[in-house]
mmCIF file of C-alpha atoms in Angstrom:
data_model
loop_
_atom_site.group_PDB
_atom_site.id
_atom_site.type_symbol
_atom_site.label_atom_id
_atom_site.label_comp_id
_atom_site.label_asym_id
_atom_site.label_seq_id
_atom_site.Cartn_x
_atom_site.Cartn_y
_atom_site.Cartn_z
ATOM 1 C CA MET A 2 -27.896 1.626 20.367
ATOM 2 C CA THR A 3 -26.307 -1.217 22.254
ATOM 3 C CA ASP A 4 -23.564 -1.161 24.818
ATOM 4 C CA GLU A 5 -20.244 -2.932 24.473
ATOM 5 C CA SER A 6 -21.407 -6.263 25.946
ATOM 6 C CA ASP A 7 -24.445 -6.503 23.655
ATOM 7 C CA ARG A 8 -22.432 -6.053 20.515
ATOM 8 C CA PRO A 9 -22.647 -9.083 18.229
ATOM 9 C CA ALA A 10 -19.428 -11.062 18.529
ATOM 10 C CA VAL A 11 -17.983 -10.483 15.063
ATOM 11 C CA ASP A 12 -14.437 -11.794 15.195
ATOM 12 C CA PRO A 13 -12.204 -8.852 14.192
ATOM 13 C CA LEU A 14 -9.880 -11.353 12.501
ATOM 14 C CA ALA A 15 -12.662 -12.268 10.068
ATOM 15 C CA ALA A 16 -13.749 -8.626 9.762
ATOM 16 C CA GLY A 17 -10.224 -7.572 8.767
ATOM 17 C CA ALA A 18 -9.949 -10.379 6.243
ATOM 18 C CA ARG A 19 -13.353 -9.532 4.781
ATOM 19 C CA ALA A 20 -12.502 -5.820 4.526
ATOM 20 C CA ILE A 21 -9.304 -6.476 2.574
ATOM 21 C CA LEU A 22 -10.671 -9.285 0.380
ATOM 22 C CA PRO A 23 -11.355 -7.095 -2.710
ATOM 23 C CA LEU A 24 -7.819 -5.684 -2.484
ATOM 24 C CA ALA A 25 -6.376 -9.188 -2.064
ATOM 25 C CA LEU A 26 -8.186 -10.235 -5.250
ATOM 26 C CA GLY A 27 -6.906 -7.049 -6.897
ATOM 27 C CA ILE A 28 -3.246 -7.913 -6.300
ATOM 28 C CA VAL A 29 -3.523 -11.452 -7.745
ATOM 29 C CA PRO A 30 -2.761 -10.447 -11.365
ATOM 30 C CA PHE A 31 0.149 -8.318 -10.172
ATOM 31 C CA ALA A 32 1.464 -11.247 -8.098
ATOM 32 C CA LEU A 33 1.216 -13.571 -11.126
ATOM 33 C CA VAL A 34 3.074 -11.030 -13.270
ATOM 34 C CA TYR A 35 5.834 -10.808 -10.657
ATOM 35 C CA GLY A 36 6.148 -14.593 -10.642
ATOM 36 C CA VAL A 37 6.380 -14.723 -14.434
ATOM 37 C CA THR A 38 8.975 -11.915 -14.377
ATOM 38 C CA VAL A 39 11.111 -14.024 -12.027
ATOM 39 C CA THR A 40 10.930 -17.092 -14.276
ATOM 40 C CA GLN A 41 11.889 -15.013 -17.311
ATOM 41 C CA SER A 42 14.867 -13.414 -15.530
ATOM 42 C CA SER A 43 18.274 -14.824 -14.667
ATOM 43 C CA ILE A 44 17.275 -14.772 -10.982
ATOM 44 C CA PRO A 45 16.731 -18.305 -9.587
ATOM 45 C CA ASP A 46 13.044 -19.058 -8.868
ATOM 46 C CA LEU A 47 13.788 -19.827 -5.221
ATOM 47 C CA VAL A 48 15.442 -16.432 -4.681
ATOM 48 C CA GLY A 49 12.699 -14.492 -6.476
ATOM 49 C CA GLY A 50 9.941 -16.427 -4.705
ATOM 50 C CA SER A 51 11.546 -16.053 -1.276
ATOM 51 C CA ALA A 52 11.649 -12.305 -1.812
ATOM 52 C CA SER A 53 7.838 -12.319 -1.525
ATOM 53 C CA VAL A 54 8.154 -13.555 2.066
ATOM 54 C CA ILE A 55 11.301 -11.602 2.972
ATOM 55 C CA VAL A 56 10.517 -8.229 1.356
ATOM 56 C CA LEU A 57 6.710 -8.499 0.914
ATOM 57 C CA ALA A 58 6.373 -5.380 -1.254
ATOM 58 C CA GLY A 59 5.422 -5.701 -4.921
ATOM 59 C CA ALA A 60 6.848 -2.599 -6.569
ATOM 60 C CA ALA A 61 10.130 -2.869 -4.660
ATOM 61 C CA GLN A 62 10.484 -6.561 -5.513
ATOM 62 C CA LEU A 63 9.896 -5.924 -9.217
ATOM 63 C CA ALA A 64 12.549 -3.174 -9.227
ATOM 64 C CA LEU A 65 14.968 -5.366 -7.256
ATOM 65 C CA ILE A 66 14.594 -8.380 -9.577
ATOM 66 C CA ASP A 67 14.749 -6.185 -12.669
ATOM 67 C CA LEU A 68 17.934 -4.379 -11.595
ATOM 68 C CA LEU A 69 19.702 -7.555 -10.427
ATOM 69 C CA ASP A 70 18.725 -9.261 -13.701
ATOM 70 C CA GLN A 71 20.256 -6.387 -15.669
ATOM 71 C CA GLY A 72 23.473 -6.895 -13.709
ATOM 72 C CA ALA A 73 23.215 -3.664 -11.702
ATOM 73 C CA PRO A 74 25.417 -3.560 -8.585
ATOM 74 C CA TRP A 75 23.584 -5.005 -5.562
ATOM 75 C CA THR A 76 24.004 -1.673 -3.762
ATOM 76 C CA VAL A 77 21.973 0.128 -6.445
ATOM 77 C CA ALA A 78 19.323 -2.615 -6.523
ATOM 78 C CA VAL A 79 18.889 -2.671 -2.730
ATOM 79 C CA ALA A 80 18.941 1.141 -2.432
ATOM 80 C CA THR A 81 16.261 1.480 -5.119
ATOM 81 C CA ALA A 82 14.029 -1.072 -3.363
ATOM 82 C CA LEU A 83 14.442 0.770 -0.062
ATOM 83 C CA VAL A 84 13.612 4.184 -1.541
ATOM 84 C CA ILE A 85 10.446 2.701 -3.078
ATOM 85 C CA ASN A 86 9.579 1.356 0.393
ATOM 86 C CA ALA A 87 10.449 4.590 2.233
ATOM 87 C CA ARG A 88 6.701 5.344 2.464
ATOM 88 C CA PHE A 89 6.437 2.526 5.021
ATOM 89 C CA VAL A 90 8.066 4.903 7.527
ATOM 90 C CA LEU A 91 4.970 7.089 7.204
ATOM 91 C CA TYR A 92 2.604 4.137 7.743
ATOM 92 C CA SER A 93 4.792 3.170 10.697
ATOM 93 C CA ALA A 94 4.158 6.613 12.207
ATOM 94 C CA ALA A 95 0.427 6.504 11.512
ATOM 95 C CA LEU A 96 0.034 2.988 12.975
ATOM 96 C CA ALA A 97 2.359 3.565 15.952
ATOM 97 C CA PRO A 98 -0.325 4.826 18.393
ATOM 98 C CA ALA A 99 -2.416 1.678 17.774
ATOM 99 C CA PHE A 100 0.515 -0.754 17.633
ATOM 100 C CA SER A 101 2.074 0.664 20.824
ATOM 101 C CA ALA A 102 -0.859 -0.820 22.791
ATOM 102 C CA PHE A 103 -0.030 -4.332 21.492
ATOM 103 C CA PRO A 104 2.296 -6.683 23.420
ATOM 104 C CA PRO A 105 5.853 -6.613 21.959
ATOM 105 C CA ALA A 106 5.723 -9.966 20.119
ATOM 106 C CA PRO A 107 2.617 -9.237 18.000
ATOM 107 C CA ARG A 108 3.689 -5.594 17.658
ATOM 108 C CA TYR A 109 6.954 -6.552 15.977
ATOM 109 C CA MET A 110 5.507 -9.447 13.985
ATOM 110 C CA LEU A 111 2.529 -7.495 12.616
ATOM 111 C CA SER A 112 4.940 -4.721 11.598
ATOM 112 C CA HIS A 113 6.195 -7.002 8.809
ATOM 113 C CA LEU A 114 2.629 -7.060 7.412
ATOM 114 C CA ILE A 115 2.606 -3.294 6.775
ATOM 115 C CA THR A 116 1.570 -2.794 3.164
ATOM 116 C CA ASP A 117 -0.311 0.089 1.529
ATOM 117 C CA GLN A 118 -3.524 -1.917 1.494
ATOM 118 C CA ALA A 119 -3.371 -3.337 5.036
ATOM 119 C CA ALA A 120 -2.125 -0.138 6.685
ATOM 120 C CA VAL A 121 -4.840 2.070 5.196
ATOM 121 C CA THR A 122 -7.623 -0.494 5.699
ATOM 122 C CA ALA A 123 -6.639 -0.752 9.373
ATOM 123 C CA LEU A 124 -6.253 3.019 9.845
ATOM 124 C CA LEU A 125 -9.776 3.598 8.502
ATOM 125 C CA HIS A 126 -11.149 0.875 10.790
ATOM 126 C CA TYR A 127 -9.274 2.173 13.855
ATOM 127 C CA GLU A 128 -11.267 5.422 13.717
ATOM 128 C CA THR A 129 -14.193 3.522 15.227
ATOM 129 C CA GLU A 130 -12.426 0.584 16.929
ATOM 130 C CA HIS A 131 -10.333 1.413 20.000
ATOM 131 C CA ASP A 132 -9.891 -1.906 21.812
ATOM 132 C CA PRO A 133 -6.218 -2.997 21.465
ATOM 133 C CA THR A 134 -6.938 -6.730 21.306
ATOM 134 C CA ARG A 135 -9.618 -6.308 18.637
ATOM 135 C CA ARG A 136 -7.359 -3.917 16.697
ATOM 136 C CA MET A 137 -4.580 -6.502 16.813
ATOM 137 C CA ARG A 138 -6.793 -9.308 15.475
ATOM 138 C CA TYR A 139 -8.181 -7.001 12.791
ATOM 139 C CA TYR A 140 -4.657 -6.221 11.577
ATOM 140 C CA LEU A 141 -3.755 -9.911 11.595
ATOM 141 C CA GLY A 142 -6.826 -10.688 9.487
ATOM 142 C CA ALA A 143 -6.290 -7.862 6.989
ATOM 143 C CA GLY A 144 -2.490 -7.885 6.769
ATOM 144 C CA GLY A 145 -2.313 -11.673 6.960
ATOM 145 C CA LEU A 146 -4.738 -12.267 4.093
ATOM 146 C CA LEU A 147 -3.068 -9.671 1.871
ATOM 147 C CA GLY A 148 0.433 -11.000 2.621
ATOM 148 C CA ALA A 149 -0.591 -14.638 2.117
ATOM 149 C CA THR A 150 -2.297 -13.767 -1.182
ATOM 150 C CA TRP A 151 0.844 -11.992 -2.395
ATOM 151 C CA VAL A 152 3.104 -14.918 -1.499
ATOM 152 C CA LEU A 153 0.806 -17.619 -2.945
ATOM 153 C CA GLY A 154 0.066 -15.509 -6.040
ATOM 154 C CA THR A 155 3.739 -14.970 -6.836
ATOM 155 C CA VAL A 156 4.493 -18.669 -6.268
ATOM 156 C CA ALA A 157 1.603 -19.561 -8.593
ATOM 157 C CA GLY A 158 3.077 -17.203 -11.198
ATOM 158 C CA ILE A 159 6.460 -18.933 -10.887
ATOM 159 C CA VAL A 160 5.129 -22.500 -10.943
ATOM 160 C CA PHE A 161 2.246 -22.283 -13.420
ATOM 161 C CA GLY A 162 3.116 -19.121 -15.341
ATOM 162 C CA ALA A 163 0.277 -16.956 -16.507
ATOM 163 C CA ARG A 164 -0.938 -15.635 -19.790
ATOM 164 C CA ILE A 165 -2.841 -12.463 -19.006
ATOM 165 C CA PRO A 166 -4.067 -10.842 -22.246
ATOM 166 C CA ASP A 167 -2.756 -7.294 -22.728
ATOM 167 C CA ALA A 168 -6.278 -6.269 -23.780
ATOM 168 C CA TRP A 169 -7.460 -6.694 -20.166
ATOM 169 C CA ASP A 170 -5.225 -3.737 -19.287
ATOM 170 C CA LEU A 171 -4.823 -5.029 -15.728
ATOM 171 C CA GLY A 172 -2.014 -2.547 -15.032
ATOM 172 C CA PHE A 173 -4.836 -0.147 -14.228
ATOM 173 C CA ALA A 174 -5.796 -2.265 -11.194
ATOM 174 C CA ILE A 175 -2.854 -0.971 -9.140
ATOM 175 C CA PRO A 176 -3.573 2.801 -9.283
ATOM 176 C CA LEU A 177 -7.292 1.900 -9.079
ATOM 177 C CA MET A 178 -6.685 0.164 -5.726
ATOM 178 C CA PHE A 179 -4.862 3.201 -4.388
ATOM 179 C CA LEU A 180 -7.693 5.435 -5.617
ATOM 180 C CA ALA A 181 -10.302 3.244 -3.894
ATOM 181 C CA LEU A 182 -8.361 3.632 -0.634
ATOM 182 C CA LEU A 183 -7.626 7.337 -1.128
ATOM 183 C CA VAL A 184 -11.209 8.564 -1.470
ATOM 184 C CA PRO A 185 -12.427 7.451 2.001
ATOM 185 C CA THR A 186 -9.431 9.222 3.612
ATOM 186 C CA LEU A 187 -10.527 12.601 2.131
ATOM 187 C CA ARG A 188 -12.735 13.389 5.104
ATOM 188 C CA ASP A 189 -11.960 17.107 5.592
ATOM 189 C CA ARG A 190 -10.300 20.119 3.989
ATOM 190 C CA PRO A 191 -6.767 19.493 5.341
ATOM 191 C CA ALA A 192 -6.912 15.928 3.993
ATOM 192 C CA GLY A 193 -8.047 17.233 0.594
ATOM 193 C CA VAL A 194 -5.267 19.840 0.472
ATOM 194 C CA THR A 195 -2.768 17.165 1.536
ATOM 195 C CA ALA A 196 -3.799 14.859 -1.305
ATOM 196 C CA LEU A 197 -3.863 17.607 -3.912
ATOM 197 C CA VAL A 198 -0.413 18.969 -2.990
ATOM 198 C CA ALA A 199 1.050 15.451 -2.792
ATOM 199 C CA ALA A 200 -0.244 14.632 -6.291
ATOM 200 C CA ILE A 201 0.994 17.913 -7.802
ATOM 201 C CA THR A 202 4.405 17.483 -6.161
ATOM 202 C CA VAL A 203 4.779 13.970 -7.605
ATOM 203 C CA VAL A 204 4.108 15.314 -11.095
ATOM 204 C CA LEU A 205 6.551 18.209 -10.638
ATOM 205 C CA ALA A 206 9.232 15.954 -9.112
ATOM 206 C CA ARG A 207 8.802 13.211 -11.745
ATOM 207 C CA ALA A 208 12.402 13.571 -12.952
ATOM 208 C CA ALA A 209 13.812 12.724 -9.501
ATOM 209 C CA PRO A 210 15.858 9.514 -9.546
ATOM 210 C CA PHE A 211 15.128 6.240 -7.666
ATOM 211 C CA ASN A 212 11.357 6.885 -7.435
ATOM 212 C CA LEU A 213 12.037 9.610 -4.866
ATOM 213 C CA ALA A 214 9.067 11.605 -6.191
ATOM 214 C CA ILE A 215 6.560 9.511 -4.210
ATOM 215 C CA ILE A 216 8.072 10.014 -0.763
ATOM 216 C CA VAL A 217 8.871 13.682 -1.499
ATOM 217 C CA GLY A 218 5.294 14.210 -2.688
ATOM 218 C CA ALA A 219 3.804 12.495 0.379
ATOM 219 C CA LEU A 220 5.913 14.546 2.814
ATOM 220 C CA THR A 221 5.139 17.821 1.013
ATOM 221 C CA GLY A 222 1.447 16.914 1.121
ATOM 222 C CA VAL A 223 1.503 16.352 4.893
ATOM 223 C CA LEU A 224 3.261 19.707 5.425
ATOM 224 C CA ALA A 225 0.672 21.496 3.264
ATOM 225 C CA GLY A 226 -2.173 19.818 5.138
ATOM 226 C CA MET A 227 -0.650 20.875 8.471
ATOM 227 C CA ALA A 228 -0.345 24.448 7.210
ATOM 228 C CA VAL A 229 -4.058 24.759 6.367
ATOM 229 C CA ARG A 230 -5.125 22.967 9.555
ATOM 230 C CA ARG A 231 -3.619 25.698 11.768
ATOM 231 C CA MET B 25 25.092 -15.915 -3.534
ATOM 232 C CA SER B 26 25.131 -12.141 -3.914
ATOM 233 C CA LEU B 27 21.534 -12.428 -5.156
ATOM 234 C CA TRP B 28 20.476 -13.943 -1.829
ATOM 235 C CA PHE B 29 22.501 -11.265 -0.086
ATOM 236 C CA ALA B 30 20.653 -8.483 -1.960
ATOM 237 C CA VAL B 31 17.197 -9.965 -1.289
ATOM 238 C CA VAL B 32 17.903 -10.515 2.425
ATOM 239 C CA LEU B 33 19.380 -7.037 2.772
ATOM 240 C CA ALA B 34 16.369 -5.488 1.019
ATOM 241 C CA GLY B 35 14.146 -7.494 3.384
ATOM 242 C CA ILE B 36 15.978 -6.372 6.515
ATOM 243 C CA GLY B 37 16.021 -2.769 5.327
ATOM 244 C CA THR B 38 12.314 -2.860 4.475
ATOM 245 C CA TYR B 39 11.493 -4.349 7.887
ATOM 246 C CA LEU B 40 13.461 -1.566 9.583
ATOM 247 C CA LEU B 41 11.454 1.015 7.595
ATOM 248 C CA ARG B 42 8.198 -0.682 8.631
ATOM 249 C CA VAL B 43 9.090 -0.955 12.307
ATOM 250 C CA SER B 44 10.947 2.391 12.569
ATOM 251 C CA LEU B 45 8.433 4.700 14.199
ATOM 252 C CA ILE B 46 6.456 1.876 15.797
ATOM 253 C CA ALA B 47 9.615 1.018 17.745
ATOM 254 C CA VAL B 48 10.356 4.653 18.614
ATOM 255 C CA ILE B 49 6.952 6.208 19.277
ATOM 256 C CA HIS B 50 5.707 3.699 21.823
ATOM 257 C CA ARG B 51 8.270 5.125 24.247
ATOM 258 C CA PHE B 52 6.935 8.674 23.934
ATOM 259 C CA GLN B 53 3.647 10.476 24.424
ATOM 260 C CA VAL B 54 2.628 11.923 21.061
ATOM 261 C CA SER B 55 1.479 15.556 20.986
ATOM 262 C CA ALA B 56 -1.887 16.521 19.474
ATOM 263 C CA ARG B 57 -0.075 18.284 16.641
ATOM 264 C CA VAL B 58 1.866 15.185 15.690
ATOM 265 C CA GLU B 59 -1.356 13.167 15.848
ATOM 266 C CA ASP B 60 -2.934 15.660 13.409
ATOM 267 C CA ALA B 61 -0.026 15.138 11.018
ATOM 268 C CA MET B 62 -0.407 11.351 11.303
ATOM 269 C CA ARG B 63 -4.022 11.565 10.151
ATOM 270 C CA LEU B 64 -2.792 13.170 6.931
ATOM 271 C CA ILE B 65 -0.352 10.373 6.129
ATOM 272 C CA ALA B 66 -2.818 8.039 4.424
ATOM 273 C CA PRO B 67 -4.217 10.678 2.007
ATOM 274 C CA ALA B 68 -0.665 11.958 1.317
ATOM 275 C CA VAL B 69 0.890 8.593 0.435
ATOM 276 C CA LEU B 70 -2.143 7.341 -1.488
ATOM 277 C CA ALA B 71 -2.474 10.546 -3.528
ATOM 278 C CA ALA B 72 1.236 10.326 -4.358
ATOM 279 C CA LEU B 73 0.796 6.695 -5.477
ATOM 280 C CA VAL B 74 -2.323 7.527 -7.515
ATOM 281 C CA ALA B 75 -0.564 10.453 -9.226
ATOM 282 C CA ASN B 76 2.457 8.274 -9.961
ATOM 283 C CA GLY B 77 0.281 5.503 -11.388
ATOM 284 C CA LEU B 78 -2.209 7.574 -13.378
ATOM 285 C CA LEU B 79 -0.353 10.732 -14.407
ATOM 286 C CA LEU B 80 3.187 9.476 -15.006
ATOM 287 C CA SER B 81 4.591 6.842 -17.290
ATOM 288 C CA ALA B 82 8.274 5.978 -17.633
ATOM 289 C CA GLY B 83 9.377 9.247 -16.043
ATOM 290 C CA GLY B 84 7.223 11.449 -18.318
ATOM 291 C CA LEU B 85 3.602 12.576 -18.314
ATOM 292 C CA ARG B 86 1.063 9.951 -19.287
ATOM 293 C CA PRO B 87 -1.121 11.086 -22.202
ATOM 294 C CA LEU B 88 -4.868 11.235 -21.483
ATOM 295 C CA ASP B 89 -6.506 7.902 -22.258
ATOM 296 C CA THR B 90 -9.152 5.429 -21.092
ATOM 297 C CA TRP B 91 -7.363 5.033 -17.723
ATOM 298 C CA HIS B 92 -8.233 8.605 -16.782
ATOM 299 C CA ALA B 93 -11.860 8.315 -17.858
ATOM 300 C CA ALA B 94 -12.216 5.090 -15.859
ATOM 301 C CA ALA B 95 -10.467 6.699 -12.860
ATOM 302 C CA VAL B 96 -13.056 9.490 -12.799
ATOM 303 C CA VAL B 97 -15.867 6.913 -12.761
ATOM 304 C CA ALA B 98 -14.080 4.926 -10.039
ATOM 305 C CA ALA B 99 -13.559 8.039 -7.899
ATOM 306 C CA ALA B 100 -17.281 8.831 -8.144
ATOM 307 C CA ILE B 101 -18.178 5.253 -7.151
ATOM 308 C CA ALA B 102 -15.719 5.413 -4.245
ATOM 309 C CA TRP B 103 -17.176 8.716 -3.095
ATOM 310 C CA TRP B 104 -20.800 7.496 -3.100
ATOM 311 C CA THR B 105 -20.348 3.890 -1.962
ATOM 312 C CA ARG B 106 -17.197 4.133 0.226
ATOM 313 C CA SER B 107 -16.730 0.520 -0.827
ATOM 314 C CA VAL B 108 -13.375 -0.710 -2.056
ATOM 315 C CA GLY B 109 -14.987 -3.745 -3.702
ATOM 316 C CA TRP B 110 -17.516 -1.753 -5.727
ATOM 317 C CA THR B 111 -14.844 0.789 -6.674
ATOM 318 C CA LEU B 112 -12.524 -1.897 -8.047
ATOM 319 C CA ALA B 113 -15.321 -3.701 -9.878
ATOM 320 C CA GLY B 114 -16.838 -0.494 -11.250
ATOM 321 C CA GLY B 115 -13.454 0.965 -12.226
ATOM 322 C CA MET B 116 -12.427 -2.103 -14.220
ATOM 323 C CA ALA B 117 -15.890 -2.363 -15.820
ATOM 324 C CA ALA B 118 -15.683 1.311 -16.837
ATOM 325 C CA LEU B 119 -12.189 0.775 -18.279
ATOM 326 C CA TRP B 120 -13.304 -2.143 -20.439
ATOM 327 C CA LEU B 121 -16.413 -0.259 -21.547
ATOM 328 C CA PHE B 122 -14.364 2.786 -22.571
ATOM 329 C CA GLN B 123 -11.953 0.524 -24.462
ATOM 330 C CA LEU B 124 -14.844 -0.822 -26.525
ATOM 331 C CA VAL B 125 -16.009 2.702 -27.294
ATOM 332 C CA ALA B 126 -12.613 4.349 -27.833
#
């Protein structure tokens, strides 16, 4: 047992980057696939590549590029991307208590780095880390590495292309990443009920348009978890 | 031109979703009840994403296959190791092993 001042000076920036490294590696194939999708579409490479910086959300970007390429109205394409990203509102709520202790400039800049991977990695870490400055650097390390990997990976996919054999079945890596993050969050009964109800709701609501099932499932799960917590 | 417009609009909209409650909540004191609900957000969203990725495919149910067997192995690894790295490595290794067998 050591007190605060004796703690080894591990830079939280490096700790955040190290914690997210496996997930950053995990998104590389997905980033390459996005880049290749852009080159094979009618969307100019510069537009598709810039989307990685401007939108910074894989599933939404793929849907956006796909719909625009098919000639869908821009309203439909943008609305679909935003519904897919509606879950970020929930991460925004969960991160708000930590982010509210940051000065405004980093608070609003780090908000752009909210992704599934970075938000959950930080939320798990924040259970034991309460110092605002260290929390801020941790988020920069985790969110920054994931975001930079996404941008560079998609650019690499555009510039060099990629031939990823179908036999590798790398599509599994995406749900696998979410599963790896999910399990550590199942720390008590309300969390377990939340996850179970969310998953069942997604399956039941699978016919809902615009990928609405995910946000509906997540909200229903939170309500169920609240109900058993009381 | 309208392509740029769509990408920028999607970017602005996504940023507003990300910043939404961070911008609002820092002005208010959050009640214990709301804080309880916030702790359920990560399991809720992740379970929804896992269900969408593993159980659904193109709007229908995904038939049972090697993905599900590998997911069970990965969940066990995640439970015992609590390590994202080992879970990803073990999950992919299990998938490729099951493909050889199946």
